[in-house]
Amino acid sequence: MSQALAAARPMAAARLRPLEKLAEAGLLLAAVFSVCVTAGIVYVLVSEAVPFFAHPDVTVWKFLTDTQWTPLFADKHFGILPLVSGTLMTTAIALLVAMPVGTVIAIWLSEFASPRLRDTLKPVLELLSAVPTVVYGYFAITAVAPAMQRLYPGLPLFNMLSAGLVMGLMIIPYVSSLSEDAMRAVPMLLREGSYGLGANRLTTAVRVVFPAALSGIAASYVLAISRAVGETMIVAIAAGNQPKLTLDPTEGAATITAYIVQVSLGDLPHGSLEYQSIFAAGIALFIMTLGFNVIGAGLRRRYRQAY
Amino acid sequence: MHDLDRIIRRGRRNDRLFNVLGATLAVVCLTVLGVLVAQLLIAGIPRIDWQFLTSFPSRKAARAGALSAWVGSLLVMLITASTAIPLGIAAGIYLEEYARKNWFTNLIEINIANLAGVPSIIYGLMALGLLVYQFRLGQSILTAGLTLGFLILPVVIVATRESLRAIPQYMREAAYALGATRLQVVRHHLLPYSAGGIATGVIIAMSRAIGETAPLVTIGALTYIAFLPPAPFSPLPAGPDGASPGMYGPFAWIMSPFTVLPIQMFAWVSRPSSPGNDFAPNAAAAGVILIVFTLGLNAAAIFVRQRVRRRVKW
């Protein structure tokens, strides 16, 4: 019996070994594939934008400083600033909604709500960011913008304010869930120390837990900003599509993402200057979000290390 | 003594006030979403009927339908699922169970974290430059499915890794001690134990993909498609001489032009309406179908997660 086993084992192992190697190679390939996706993104953005910047009408300097963006008109200007201002304006409005609301909800979930309530409410709140953005766009122009028009007579239907407000509702879960995670990672010891000194719940939450989790909370803000900057359909539907260098939220404007959508909807020939311009806009967008993501990841690492 | 009393009472009052404030804000957020969704349902449900589900788009709002859109969504999701799920699970298994700690593994991990934060429209630009023009896949169901597959790949990978990490080390050690090979440990133990968690992640990822609009607009999805992709083995259109030219292959549909529900909805939302030809109800109806899908999938994910949590006790 034991002899038979001893004879069978090397045979079985030998039969299995090639399969083992094959499986590992296949799994490795799948993991490497994700790097190829990133490489593909960088390759496409750069290879399509290089001819754009090489065009005689465009220079990198003009791209960064010109105050008009009119690639689709006869008098072409390629200044990214109006698109950047539109992007930052809608993002700022969204954050003005999502930051305070999300933070208060996070503190409440982490320090006040019962564990059962918290476990139920968190996934339900996350439904806010599960709704497709095109549906949010519909909400923005059919419900929110008309309501805003009643509040501010004379407001155009397509404006940055209502697009930003709806976007704010969408990104609340990014702030509330990530901040709550960060606050719950704060060791009980700190809370007990605070209670021991006679502090009440709110004081403990605001003066002890909140500062202790600050880097994680900041990370949630930064990731929410990144989300808002890259958000497309809400602004493409509801913010209007005229690139305009303005800081007035009641006006319509175009964001980087909305411009890309607007151009894609038309039928532009491959290789034309207008076609290349969406990749230049894409690079600007990619760099902005990458910057925010790197800062956010750094902040998250910091709070993970702290405790 | 009275001062202390007052301080304590004030503290308690503040606690209660904040408790009310937090609960109110959470309820307000959900109520706003509820009201908006309810409005969508009221505007959209009356428009959903057999005609709407079986008609092609039309210039007349009342005769337009979402047939090509929902069929397109289904087929695109099929491609997305069959690329992102195997690739994502495989990559997750490699990183969690096989990878040694070195600079290369580190690179892959940083890369996945960054991919998860790339805006969806950038994936669309990548697909436009690479899949549509370099690989000449055209503005097809295949291109769309692959684009969304790339987009949700990080979500599937992260979900796989997290559920593998939740399996205690002694399960692996026990299997190895009995002579199992690495692949056997993965196939017979780790995958079955983590199936619930992986399924949750996959469902969430699919619900995200089904509502994605921006990357598909970028690769050039059409908004007006008045035909369906060719069914496998359906006859090719007859030539001018009337001779039967044979039939479509089993996978001819993947190269067909397409539209999907969110894009159809976008087209109807942004279409100027004239009196008597109002596209808003159509947009709402498409939105209802979309929201039923996404919220339904999310509810399913929550349900699966709860069940897994209750069943598994290490």
XYZ file of C-alpha atoms in Angstrom:
621
model
C 0.000 0.000 0.000
C 2.600 2.509 1.046
C 4.743 1.373 -1.849
C 1.946 2.014 -4.288
C 1.444 5.483 -2.817
C 5.119 6.261 -3.063
C 5.084 5.227 -6.691
C 1.941 7.181 -7.501
C 2.977 10.481 -5.958
C 5.871 11.453 -8.231
C 3.772 10.436 -11.217
C 0.891 12.630 -10.130
C 3.221 15.513 -9.415
C 4.875 15.150 -12.791
C 1.508 15.134 -14.484
C 0.430 18.240 -12.604
C 3.560 20.309 -12.993
C 3.042 21.601 -16.564
C -0.542 22.516 -15.728
C 0.644 24.376 -12.631
C 3.171 26.333 -14.656
C 0.614 27.068 -17.355
C -1.922 28.308 -14.817
C 0.596 30.592 -13.150
C 1.658 32.012 -16.514
C -1.977 32.625 -17.458
C -2.726 34.372 -14.180
C 0.412 36.499 -14.517
C -0.653 37.486 -18.025
C -4.020 38.658 -16.729
C -2.314 40.803 -14.089
C 0.096 42.256 -16.641
C -2.856 43.062 -18.901
C -3.955 45.811 -16.504
C -0.615 47.513 -17.086
C -1.240 47.278 -20.833
C -4.518 49.184 -20.376
C -2.662 52.042 -18.694
C 0.046 51.937 -21.344
C -2.670 52.050 -24.013
C -4.261 55.110 -22.407
C -0.979 57.015 -22.200
C 0.066 55.934 -25.698
C -3.195 57.038 -27.332
C -3.397 60.355 -25.500
C 0.201 61.274 -26.302
C 0.311 59.975 -29.885
C -2.896 61.791 -30.848
C -2.073 65.004 -29.003
C 1.475 65.390 -30.364
C 0.269 66.229 -33.902
C -2.246 68.587 -32.312
C 0.466 70.607 -30.606
C 2.643 70.398 -33.727
C -0.063 72.156 -35.736
C 0.939 75.730 -36.722
C -2.237 77.231 -35.188
C -1.581 75.662 -31.803
C 1.248 75.985 -29.334
C 1.508 74.643 -25.820
C 1.790 78.232 -24.568
C -1.422 79.305 -26.333
C -3.125 76.102 -25.139
C -2.390 77.061 -21.546
C -2.989 80.825 -21.724
C -5.469 81.660 -24.503
C -8.825 82.585 -22.991
C -10.946 81.196 -25.814
C -11.707 77.640 -26.892
C -13.355 77.648 -30.316
C -12.015 74.678 -32.322
C -15.364 74.214 -34.035
C -15.631 77.808 -35.318
C -13.994 79.495 -38.292
C -11.877 81.681 -35.991
C -10.109 78.892 -34.133
C -8.693 79.416 -30.664
C -7.263 76.634 -28.557
C -7.069 77.903 -24.996
C -7.973 75.223 -22.469
C -8.706 77.797 -19.718
C -12.450 78.182 -20.412
C -12.880 74.400 -20.206
C -10.772 74.223 -17.042
C -12.763 77.042 -15.440
C -16.022 75.268 -16.294
C -14.682 72.035 -14.834
C -13.441 73.671 -11.640
C -16.643 75.703 -11.194
C -18.968 72.682 -11.396
C -16.570 70.706 -9.194
C -16.515 73.490 -6.595
C -20.327 73.632 -6.461
C -20.512 69.854 -6.126
C -17.997 69.915 -3.279
C -19.846 72.725 -1.491
C -22.733 70.253 -1.283
C -20.893 66.993 -0.762
C -18.190 68.062 1.703
C -20.312 69.401 4.573
C -23.178 66.946 4.079
C -20.857 63.985 3.585
C -18.697 64.882 6.577
C -21.624 65.332 8.956
C -23.134 62.043 7.801
C -19.749 60.328 8.225
C -19.308 61.649 11.784
C -22.868 60.689 12.604
C -22.528 57.172 11.147
C -19.206 56.557 12.844
C -19.808 58.119 16.280
C -23.564 58.337 16.837
C -25.456 55.711 14.859
C -25.826 52.182 16.243
C -23.747 49.526 14.457
C -26.866 47.969 13.003
C -28.191 51.239 11.641
C -24.760 52.036 10.237
C -24.452 48.708 8.447
C -27.865 49.189 6.868
C -27.551 52.863 5.986
C -24.074 52.806 4.460
C -24.895 50.590 1.472
C -28.219 52.369 1.018
C -26.461 55.754 0.898
C -24.011 54.306 -1.603
C -26.955 53.862 -3.963
C -26.619 57.636 -4.512
C -23.538 56.999 -6.600
C -24.962 53.861 -8.231
C -27.568 55.764 -10.238
C -26.328 56.109 -13.844
C -25.000 59.593 -14.508
C -27.166 60.030 -17.584
C -30.187 59.620 -15.296
C -28.729 62.290 -12.995
C -28.402 64.503 -16.055
C -32.091 63.977 -16.723
C -32.857 64.915 -13.103
C -30.760 68.063 -13.479
C -32.648 69.471 -16.449
C -36.144 68.185 -15.706
C -36.312 68.780 -11.942
C -33.421 70.744 -10.455
C -32.915 73.412 -13.134
C -36.634 74.339 -13.308
C -36.729 74.536 -9.515
C -33.668 76.799 -9.556
C -35.336 78.954 -12.203
C -38.239 79.478 -9.846
C -35.789 80.589 -7.130
C -33.722 82.818 -9.422
C -35.902 84.232 -12.190
C -33.877 84.780 -15.337
C -31.630 81.784 -14.810
C -30.974 79.952 -18.079
C -32.126 76.309 -18.198
C -28.573 75.126 -18.831
C -26.368 76.408 -16.031
C -23.429 75.268 -13.963
C -25.309 75.681 -10.673
C -27.886 72.945 -11.188
C -25.370 70.604 -12.816
C -23.014 71.116 -9.860
C -25.751 70.591 -7.262
C -26.805 67.288 -8.804
C -23.176 66.201 -9.063
C -22.792 67.066 -5.383
C -25.628 64.690 -4.495
C -23.928 61.984 -6.526
C -20.534 62.273 -4.804
C -21.842 62.440 -1.207
C -21.193 58.683 -0.696
C -17.543 59.083 -1.745
C -17.070 61.555 1.110
C -19.307 59.861 3.677
C -18.174 56.252 3.174
C -14.433 56.905 2.928
C -14.444 59.420 5.813
C -16.431 57.004 7.931
C -13.893 54.260 7.226
C -11.104 56.612 8.292
C -12.864 57.635 11.510
C -13.669 54.079 12.436
C -9.989 53.197 12.045
C -9.227 55.601 14.930
C -8.440 53.410 17.967
C -11.062 53.212 20.729
C -8.358 54.259 23.194
C -8.455 57.853 22.012
C -12.225 58.021 22.462
C -12.030 56.443 25.893
C -9.356 58.919 26.904
C -11.575 61.751 25.817
C -14.651 60.385 27.623
C -12.472 59.809 30.669
C -11.669 63.510 30.735
C -15.385 64.243 30.785
C -15.943 65.146 27.143
C -19.303 64.385 25.597
C -19.892 62.547 22.343
C -19.875 65.541 19.999
C -16.745 67.042 21.549
C -15.001 63.677 21.265
C -16.098 63.287 17.663
C -15.126 66.783 16.560
C -12.051 67.459 18.700
C -10.495 63.983 18.975
C -11.724 61.543 16.318
C -12.002 64.033 13.465
C -8.435 65.402 13.789
C -7.067 61.894 14.298
C -8.708 60.769 11.044
C -7.958 63.987 9.195
C -5.652 62.545 6.553
C -8.222 59.891 5.667
C -10.991 62.471 5.542
C -8.857 64.727 3.367
C -8.233 61.735 1.096
C -11.986 61.273 0.713
C -12.337 64.949 -0.309
C -9.550 64.653 -2.842
C -11.002 61.480 -4.357
C -14.414 63.168 -4.523
C -12.813 66.101 -6.368
C -11.226 63.671 -8.811
C -14.627 62.027 -9.374
C -16.296 65.397 -9.966
C -13.602 66.592 -12.366
C -14.005 63.457 -14.491
C -17.802 63.375 -14.343
C -19.228 63.706 -17.815
C -22.879 63.117 -18.536
C -24.409 65.440 -15.926
C -22.440 68.415 -17.203
C -22.810 67.421 -20.853
C -26.596 67.400 -20.444
C -27.218 70.183 -17.957
C -24.343 72.700 -17.895
C -24.743 74.055 -21.422
C -22.061 73.597 -24.025
C -20.531 77.018 -24.635
C -16.900 77.174 -23.478
C -16.810 80.424 -21.524
C -14.220 81.791 -19.129
C -16.496 82.757 -16.274
C -16.777 82.260 -12.544
C -20.513 82.974 -12.471
C -22.293 79.722 -11.563
C -25.605 80.948 -12.970
C -24.169 80.951 -16.470
C -23.825 78.001 -18.756
C -20.341 76.768 -19.605
C -18.566 73.704 -20.938
C -16.290 71.373 -19.018
C -13.407 69.379 -20.468
C -15.513 66.230 -20.433
C -18.557 67.937 -21.952
C -16.412 69.227 -24.817
C -15.146 65.720 -25.568
C -18.734 64.440 -25.666
C -19.871 67.327 -27.840
C -17.151 66.668 -30.412
C -17.671 62.901 -30.321
C -21.351 63.321 -31.136
C -20.477 65.066 -34.377
C -18.935 63.057 -37.157
C -15.349 64.274 -37.220
C -12.883 62.754 -39.673
C -10.094 60.767 -38.060
C -6.904 62.856 -38.000
C -8.540 66.282 -38.268
C -7.486 69.049 -35.899
C -10.867 68.934 -34.138
C -10.499 65.185 -33.680
C -7.041 65.653 -32.176
C -8.270 68.433 -29.900
C -10.325 65.978 -27.817
C -7.151 64.060 -27.035
C -5.390 67.260 -25.976
C -8.385 67.997 -23.723
C -8.175 64.386 -22.551
C -4.539 64.826 -21.537
C -5.436 67.893 -19.476
C -8.198 65.897 -17.788
C -5.984 62.843 -17.248
C -3.226 64.919 -15.622
C -5.699 66.720 -13.348
C -7.360 63.535 -12.105
C -4.068 61.664 -11.844
C -2.713 64.462 -9.654
C -5.735 64.311 -7.347
C -5.603 60.508 -7.227
C -1.913 60.465 -6.296
C -2.465 63.027 -3.526
C -5.496 61.060 -2.304
C -3.600 57.753 -2.298
C -0.726 59.377 -0.385
C -3.104 60.749 2.239
C -4.793 57.373 2.644
C -1.473 55.644 3.104
C -0.685 58.128 5.853
C -3.749 57.327 7.916
C -3.271 53.608 7.406
C 0.253 53.907 8.762
C -0.807 56.035 11.709
C -2.836 53.289 13.381
C -21.763 73.080 41.016
C -24.450 74.815 38.992
C -21.861 75.639 36.325
C -20.891 71.992 35.978
C -24.537 71.066 35.725
C -25.013 73.580 32.969
C -21.943 72.372 31.075
C -23.126 68.763 31.275
C -26.610 69.706 30.196
C -25.286 71.759 27.301
C -23.078 68.860 26.215
C -26.007 66.470 26.234
C -28.123 68.929 24.316
C -25.410 69.330 21.671
C -25.119 65.559 21.369
C -28.848 65.252 20.818
C -28.861 68.124 18.316
C -26.047 66.596 16.304
C -27.691 63.202 16.390
C -30.821 64.768 14.916
C -28.770 66.743 12.379
C -26.888 63.670 11.128
C -30.000 61.533 10.876
C -31.859 64.354 9.129
C -29.123 64.849 6.537
C -28.977 61.141 5.761
C -32.756 61.022 5.422
C -32.800 64.204 3.314
C -30.250 62.770 0.864
C -32.241 59.583 0.471
C -35.502 61.530 0.212
C -34.125 63.767 -2.539
C -33.023 60.684 -4.450
C -36.388 59.051 -3.732
C -38.343 62.056 -4.994
C -36.258 62.318 -8.158
C -36.631 58.602 -8.851
C -40.365 58.786 -8.133
C -40.707 61.633 -10.650
C -38.816 59.552 -13.187
C -41.115 56.595 -12.562
C -44.239 58.744 -12.881
C -43.006 60.242 -16.141
C -41.616 57.014 -17.566
C -43.779 54.070 -16.565
C -46.854 55.066 -18.608
C -44.642 55.145 -21.696
C -43.311 51.611 -21.227
C -45.446 49.197 -23.177
C -45.021 46.467 -25.737
C -44.729 49.010 -28.551
C -41.896 50.839 -26.725
C -39.927 47.658 -26.157
C -40.348 46.344 -29.701
C -39.930 49.501 -31.807
C -36.860 51.128 -33.293
C -36.078 54.817 -32.690
C -38.141 57.214 -34.738
C -38.429 60.926 -35.447
C -41.947 60.737 -34.059
C -41.681 60.542 -30.279
C -44.866 58.508 -29.886
C -43.684 55.831 -32.320
C -40.114 55.603 -31.092
C -38.958 52.636 -29.068
C -35.963 51.207 -27.295
C -35.623 47.856 -29.063
C -32.175 48.412 -30.546
C -31.059 50.047 -27.280
C -31.916 47.252 -24.879
C -30.718 44.542 -27.250
C -27.476 46.527 -27.676
C -27.054 46.932 -23.918
C -27.512 43.203 -23.398
C -24.996 42.220 -26.082
C -22.414 44.800 -24.949
C -22.759 43.534 -21.371
C -22.179 39.994 -22.640
C -18.804 41.011 -24.115
C -17.941 43.095 -21.046
C -18.710 40.248 -18.673
C -16.807 37.675 -20.695
C -13.659 39.824 -20.750
C -13.631 41.585 -17.389
C -14.762 38.702 -15.168
C -12.158 36.055 -16.152
C -9.356 38.609 -16.557
C -10.185 40.384 -13.303
C -10.498 37.216 -11.225
C -7.296 35.782 -12.730
C -5.353 38.979 -12.048
C -6.743 39.109 -8.518
C -5.710 35.495 -7.832
C -2.228 36.143 -9.202
C -1.661 39.250 -7.106
C -3.038 37.737 -3.910
C -1.817 34.130 -4.105
C 1.125 33.918 -6.503
C 2.924 37.251 -6.717
C 6.191 37.657 -4.846
C 6.832 40.981 -3.205
C 9.018 42.814 -5.682
C 9.092 45.985 -7.735
C 7.084 44.391 -10.543
C 4.195 43.357 -8.301
C 4.342 46.804 -6.773
C 4.074 48.372 -10.206
C 0.976 46.304 -11.033
C -0.637 47.242 -7.734
C -0.014 50.974 -8.112
C -1.219 50.711 -11.682
C -4.520 49.102 -10.677
C -5.103 51.692 -7.955
C -4.581 54.464 -10.494
C -6.709 52.791 -13.178
C -9.625 52.736 -10.759
C -9.451 56.537 -10.574
C -9.201 57.269 -14.290
C -12.382 59.026 -15.514
C -14.530 56.793 -17.694
C -14.359 59.163 -20.644
C -10.578 58.633 -20.821
C -11.232 54.922 -21.416
C -13.434 56.036 -24.285
C -10.617 58.110 -25.792
C -8.242 55.160 -25.426
C -10.718 52.848 -27.140
C -11.297 55.384 -29.916
C -7.604 55.734 -30.705
C -6.579 52.126 -30.109
C -9.507 49.771 -30.722
C -11.449 51.739 -33.321
C -8.581 53.109 -35.437
C -5.399 51.109 -34.670
C -6.938 47.644 -34.344
C -9.713 48.530 -36.811
C -12.471 46.987 -34.733
C -14.776 49.815 -35.796
C -17.568 51.347 -33.765
C -18.891 47.921 -32.945
C -20.437 45.947 -30.112
C -17.021 44.327 -29.622
C -15.269 47.688 -29.154
C -17.960 48.869 -26.738
C -17.874 45.664 -24.722
C -14.086 45.689 -24.459
C -14.058 49.370 -23.462
C -16.456 48.764 -20.596
C -14.549 45.584 -19.751
C -11.327 47.575 -19.295
C -13.276 50.143 -17.271
C -14.584 47.656 -14.692
C -11.453 45.491 -14.620
C -9.991 47.270 -11.528
C -13.285 46.827 -9.663
C -13.303 43.072 -10.293
C -9.619 42.741 -9.371
C -10.022 44.637 -6.100
C -13.140 42.642 -5.146
C -11.370 39.347 -5.881
C -8.336 40.319 -3.828
C -10.402 41.472 -0.881
C -12.427 38.281 -0.701
C -9.306 36.120 -1.069
C -7.607 38.083 1.697
C -10.553 37.388 3.995
C -9.851 33.632 3.868
C -7.688 32.719 6.849
C -4.168 31.485 6.135
C -4.794 28.157 7.917
C -7.244 27.070 5.205
C -4.402 27.230 2.676
C -1.963 25.573 5.043
C -4.346 22.704 5.732
C -4.754 22.044 2.023
C -1.023 22.205 1.371
C -0.409 19.849 4.287
C -2.630 17.287 2.582
C -0.484 17.522 -0.533
C -2.567 19.852 -2.653
C -0.728 21.857 -5.279
C -1.100 25.601 -5.516
C -3.601 25.387 -8.364
C -5.627 22.784 -6.458
C -5.718 25.051 -3.399
C -7.024 27.855 -5.568
C -9.563 25.749 -7.444
C -10.889 23.527 -4.692
C -10.692 25.871 -1.724
C -10.020 29.533 -2.310
C -12.368 30.086 -5.245
C -15.388 28.351 -3.687
C -14.874 30.184 -0.359
C -14.488 33.573 -1.991
C -17.217 33.100 -4.612
C -19.761 35.166 -2.676
C -17.457 38.140 -2.260
C -16.301 37.983 -5.855
C -19.900 37.752 -7.059
C -20.776 40.883 -5.063
C -17.931 42.785 -6.715
C -18.825 41.519 -10.171
C -22.478 42.510 -9.773
C -21.497 46.028 -8.631
C -19.085 46.307 -11.551
C -21.726 45.204 -14.066
C -24.244 47.658 -12.654
C -21.689 50.389 -13.211
C -20.996 49.245 -16.766
C -24.640 49.089 -17.766
C -25.177 52.763 -16.914
C -21.954 54.051 -18.472
C -22.557 56.528 -21.248
C -19.532 58.761 -21.744
C -16.962 56.231 -23.024
C -19.440 54.807 -25.516
C -20.352 58.259 -26.818
C -16.638 58.868 -27.299
C -16.043 55.751 -29.381
C -18.889 56.860 -31.598
C -21.976 54.907 -30.611
C -24.825 55.859 -32.880
C -28.010 57.262 -31.455
C -30.242 56.204 -34.287
C -30.095 52.490 -35.058
C -33.067 51.069 -36.883
C -31.911 47.468 -37.141
C -30.762 44.669 -34.869
C -27.343 43.004 -34.995
C -27.488 39.869 -37.187
C -28.544 36.774 -35.260
C -26.178 33.817 -35.534
C -26.819 31.793 -38.723
C -29.464 34.202 -40.004
C -29.491 34.514 -43.818
C -27.407 37.291 -45.386
C -29.374 39.881 -47.364
C -29.925 38.623 -50.899
C -27.704 40.074 -53.624
C -29.017 42.017 -56.645
C -29.389 38.795 -58.646
C -31.623 37.354 -55.958
C -29.303 34.416 -55.297
C -29.076 33.275 -51.691
C -25.638 34.403 -50.498
C -25.465 32.137 -47.442
C -25.731 33.114 -43.825
C -24.066 35.105 -41.061
C -21.462 33.419 -38.882
C -22.188 32.717 -35.206
C -20.300 35.847 -34.105
C -21.154 38.303 -36.870
C -23.135 40.348 -34.351
C -20.036 41.472 -32.456
C -18.927 43.654 -35.375
C -22.329 45.262 -35.775
C -22.914 48.982 -35.038
C -24.834 49.466 -31.858
C -26.599 51.738 -29.469
C -27.233 51.139 -25.762
C -29.916 52.269 -23.315
C -27.987 55.129 -21.657
C -27.011 56.531 -25.047
C -30.568 56.256 -26.315
C -31.696 58.061 -23.162
C -29.043 60.758 -23.681
C -30.220 61.246 -27.256
C -33.817 61.638 -26.126
C -32.911 63.943 -23.216
C -30.930 66.322 -25.391
C -33.364 66.269 -28.300
C -35.325 69.523 -28.674
C -39.020 68.761 -28.366
C -41.759 70.482 -30.267
C -45.408 70.528 -29.169
C -46.979 67.187 -29.976
C -43.591 65.554 -30.428
C -42.196 65.397 -26.885
C -39.252 63.064 -26.327
C -39.122 63.586 -22.549
C -41.446 60.619 -21.787
C -39.217 58.398 -23.921
C -36.143 59.553 -22.013
C -37.925 58.903 -18.735
C -38.993 55.439 -19.881
C -35.423 54.540 -20.854
C -34.319 55.942 -17.487
C -36.814 53.730 -15.669
C -35.450 50.620 -17.378
C -31.877 51.702 -16.577
C -32.604 52.462 -12.954
C -34.467 49.203 -12.461
C -31.386 47.395 -13.767
C -28.781 49.310 -11.745
C -30.659 49.535 -8.468
C -31.794 45.928 -8.902
C -28.215 44.764 -9.387
C -27.067 46.811 -6.385
C -29.821 45.343 -4.244
C -28.732 41.892 -5.380
C -25.154 42.715 -4.395
C -26.212 43.881 -0.920
C -28.278 40.698 -0.550
C -25.407 38.422 -1.606
C -23.018 40.248 0.728
C -25.348 39.877 3.702
C -25.844 36.172 3.023
C -22.157 35.514 2.636
C -21.444 37.347 5.856
C -24.008 35.328 7.737
C -22.930 31.953 6.334
C -19.177 32.193 6.598
C -17.793 31.884 10.098
C -14.087 31.178 10.174
